[in-house]
Amino acid sequence: MATNRTFTMIKPDGVENGHIGGILNMITEGGFKIVSLKLTQLTVADAQQFYAIHSARPFFGELVEFMTRGPIVAAILEKENAVEDFRTLIGATNPADAAEGTIRKKYAKSIGENAVHGSDSDENAAIEGAFHFSGREQF
Ligand code: ATP
Ligand code: MG
């Protein structure tokens, strides 16, 4: 059953380049309600666990290094059909393929440094959100 919640991170490149405000604005303009929000940083173990599904891929080391090099913004978002609609709002993994009007089209530089994460299922949204936020931080 859809929970109507998803989890996102503004990745280190988005934070470094001063795009926290711009990205949060696109998220709220896109009809998502922010129910949890924080600036935090992933440890190497956090990033390895978060992207464990990609551990055999050639870019895994680079991905972990990138995701841990600076602060990220973690957030839980609420909207009807949240997981799927948020994947539409962020656009394709490779910004070269991202549609006009998407967050990655506007803010991502490359397939590796692509500004934002969006959960790929309701199950993962719940796991990822609970990793970063306690129940009392989810409004
Ligand atoms: P995310 O899970 O971060 O929302 P995604 O679901 O669009 O991204 P995935 O296939 O899950 O894409 O890949 C996870 C992340 O790994 C990508 O966002 C990107 O940062 C990195 N990545 C994926 N493919 C490549 C690649 N070919 N080269 C370098 N980095 C890559
Ligand atoms: Mg993914």
Coordinates of C-alpha atoms and ligand atoms in Angstrom, one line a residue:
M1 CA 0.0 0.0 0.0
A2 CA 1.3 3.5 -0.9
T3 CA 2.3 5.4 2.2
N4 CA 2.3 8.8 0.3
R5 CA 5.8 9.5 1.7
T6 CA 9.2 9.5 0.2
F7 CA 12.7 10.2 1.3
T8 CA 15.2 12.6 -0.4
M9 CA 18.7 13.9 0.1
I10 CA 20.2 17.0 -1.4
K11 CA 23.6 15.5 -2.2
P12 CA 27.0 17.1 -1.3
D13 CA 27.3 18.8 -4.8
G14 CA 23.9 20.5 -4.3
V15 CA 24.8 21.7 -0.8
E16 CA 28.3 22.9 -1.9
N17 CA 26.9 24.8 -4.9
G18 CA 24.4 26.7 -2.8
H19 CA 21.3 25.0 -4.2
I20 CA 19.6 24.0 -0.9
G21 CA 17.1 26.8 -1.2
G22 CA 16.5 26.4 -5.0
I23 CA 15.9 22.6 -4.7
L24 CA 13.6 22.9 -1.6
N25 CA 11.7 25.5 -3.5
M26 CA 11.2 23.2 -6.5
I27 CA 10.1 20.5 -4.1
T28 CA 7.4 22.6 -2.4
E29 CA 6.3 24.1 -5.7
G30 CA 6.0 20.5 -6.9
G31 CA 3.3 19.9 -4.3
F32 CA 5.3 18.1 -1.7
K33 CA 5.0 18.8 2.0
I34 CA 8.2 18.7 4.0
V35 CA 7.5 16.5 7.1
S36 CA 11.1 16.1 8.3
L37 CA 14.3 18.1 7.4
K38 CA 17.9 18.3 8.5
L39 CA 21.5 19.1 7.4
T40 CA 23.7 16.1 8.2
Q41 CA 26.6 14.1 6.8
L42 CA 26.9 10.4 5.8
T43 CA 29.8 8.3 7.2
V44 CA 31.5 5.9 4.8
A45 CA 29.6 3.1 6.5
D46 CA 26.3 4.9 6.0
A47 CA 27.0 5.5 2.3
Q48 CA 28.1 1.9 1.7
Q49 CA 24.9 0.7 3.4
F50 CA 22.7 3.2 1.6
Y51 CA 24.0 2.2 -1.8
A52 CA 24.7 -1.4 -1.0
I53 CA 22.7 -2.5 -4.1
H54 CA 25.5 -0.9 -6.2
S55 CA 28.4 -2.4 -4.3
A56 CA 29.6 -4.5 -7.3
R57 CA 29.4 -1.6 -9.8
P58 CA 32.7 0.0 -11.0
F59 CA 31.6 3.4 -9.8
F60 CA 30.8 2.3 -6.2
G61 CA 34.1 3.7 -4.6
E62 CA 33.6 7.0 -6.4
L63 CA 29.9 7.1 -5.3
V64 CA 30.8 6.5 -1.6
E65 CA 33.6 9.1 -1.7
F66 CA 31.2 11.7 -3.3
M67 CA 28.3 11.0 -0.9
T68 CA 30.6 11.4 2.2
R69 CA 32.6 14.5 1.1
G70 CA 30.4 17.1 2.7
P71 CA 27.0 17.7 4.3
I72 CA 23.7 16.6 2.8
V73 CA 20.2 17.7 3.4
A74 CA 17.9 14.8 4.4
A75 CA 14.1 15.1 4.2
I76 CA 10.9 13.1 4.3
L77 CA 8.3 14.4 1.8
E78 CA 4.6 13.8 1.7
K79 CA 2.3 13.9 -1.3
E80 CA -0.2 11.5 -2.9
N81 CA 1.8 9.0 -5.0
A82 CA 5.0 10.4 -3.4
V83 CA 7.6 7.9 -4.5
E84 CA 6.7 7.9 -8.2
D85 CA 5.9 11.6 -8.5
F86 CA 9.1 12.6 -6.8
R87 CA 11.2 10.4 -9.2
T88 CA 9.4 12.3 -12.0
L89 CA 10.3 15.7 -10.4
I90 CA 14.0 14.8 -10.0
G91 CA 14.4 13.5 -13.5
A92 CA 16.7 10.9 -15.0
T93 CA 19.9 9.7 -13.2
N94 CA 22.0 11.2 -15.9
P95 CA 21.2 14.9 -16.2
A96 CA 21.9 14.8 -19.9
D97 CA 18.7 12.7 -20.2
A98 CA 16.7 14.6 -17.6
A99 CA 13.5 16.3 -18.8
E100 CA 13.0 20.1 -18.8
G101 CA 11.7 21.3 -15.5
T102 CA 13.3 18.6 -13.4
I103 CA 15.6 19.2 -10.5
R104 CA 18.5 17.3 -12.1
K105 CA 18.1 19.1 -15.4
K106 CA 18.5 22.4 -13.5
Y107 CA 21.0 21.5 -10.8
A108 CA 22.9 18.3 -11.7
K109 CA 26.3 18.4 -13.5
S110 CA 26.9 14.7 -14.2
I111 CA 25.6 11.1 -13.8
G112 CA 27.8 10.8 -10.7
E113 CA 27.1 14.2 -9.1
N114 CA 23.4 14.5 -9.7
A115 CA 22.2 16.9 -6.9
V116 CA 19.4 14.8 -5.4
H117 CA 18.4 11.3 -4.3
G118 CA 14.8 10.0 -4.4
S119 CA 13.7 6.7 -2.9
D120 CA 12.7 4.0 -5.5
S121 CA 9.9 2.3 -3.6
D122 CA 7.6 2.8 -0.6
E123 CA 9.6 0.1 1.3
N124 CA 12.9 1.9 0.7
A125 CA 11.3 5.3 1.5
A126 CA 10.3 4.0 4.9
I127 CA 13.7 2.4 5.6
E128 CA 15.7 5.5 4.5
G129 CA 13.4 7.9 6.4
A130 CA 13.7 5.9 9.6
F131 CA 17.5 5.8 9.3
H132 CA 17.6 9.6 9.5
F133 CA 14.6 10.6 11.6
S134 CA 13.1 9.4 14.8
G135 CA 9.3 9.3 15.0
R136 CA 9.2 12.6 16.9
E137 CA 11.0 14.3 14.0
Q138 CA 8.4 13.2 11.5
F139 CA 5.5 15.8 11.3
Ligands
ATP1 P1 19.6 7.8 -6.4 O1 19.5 6.4 -5.9 O2 20.7 8.6 -5.8 O3 18.3 8.6 -6.3 P2 19.1 6.9 -9.1 O4 18.0 6.0 -8.4 O5 18.6 7.9 -10.1 O6 19.9 7.8 -8.0 P3 20.8 4.6 -9.2 O7 20.9 3.7 -10.3 O8 20.2 4.2 -7.9 O9 20.2 6.0 -9.7 O10 22.3 5.1 -8.9 C1 22.7 5.6 -7.6 C2 23.7 6.7 -7.8 O11 24.9 6.1 -8.2 C3 23.3 7.7 -8.9 O12 22.4 8.7 -8.5 C4 24.7 8.3 -9.2 O13 25.1 9.2 -8.2 C5 25.6 7.1 -9.1 N1 25.7 6.4 -10.4 C6 24.8 5.7 -11.1 N2 25.3 5.2 -12.3 C7 26.5 5.8 -12.4 C8 27.5 5.7 -13.4 N3 27.3 5.0 -14.5 N4 28.7 6.4 -13.2 C9 28.9 7.1 -12.0 N5 27.9 7.2 -11.0 C10 26.8 6.5 -11.2
MG2 MG 18.5 4.8 -6.7

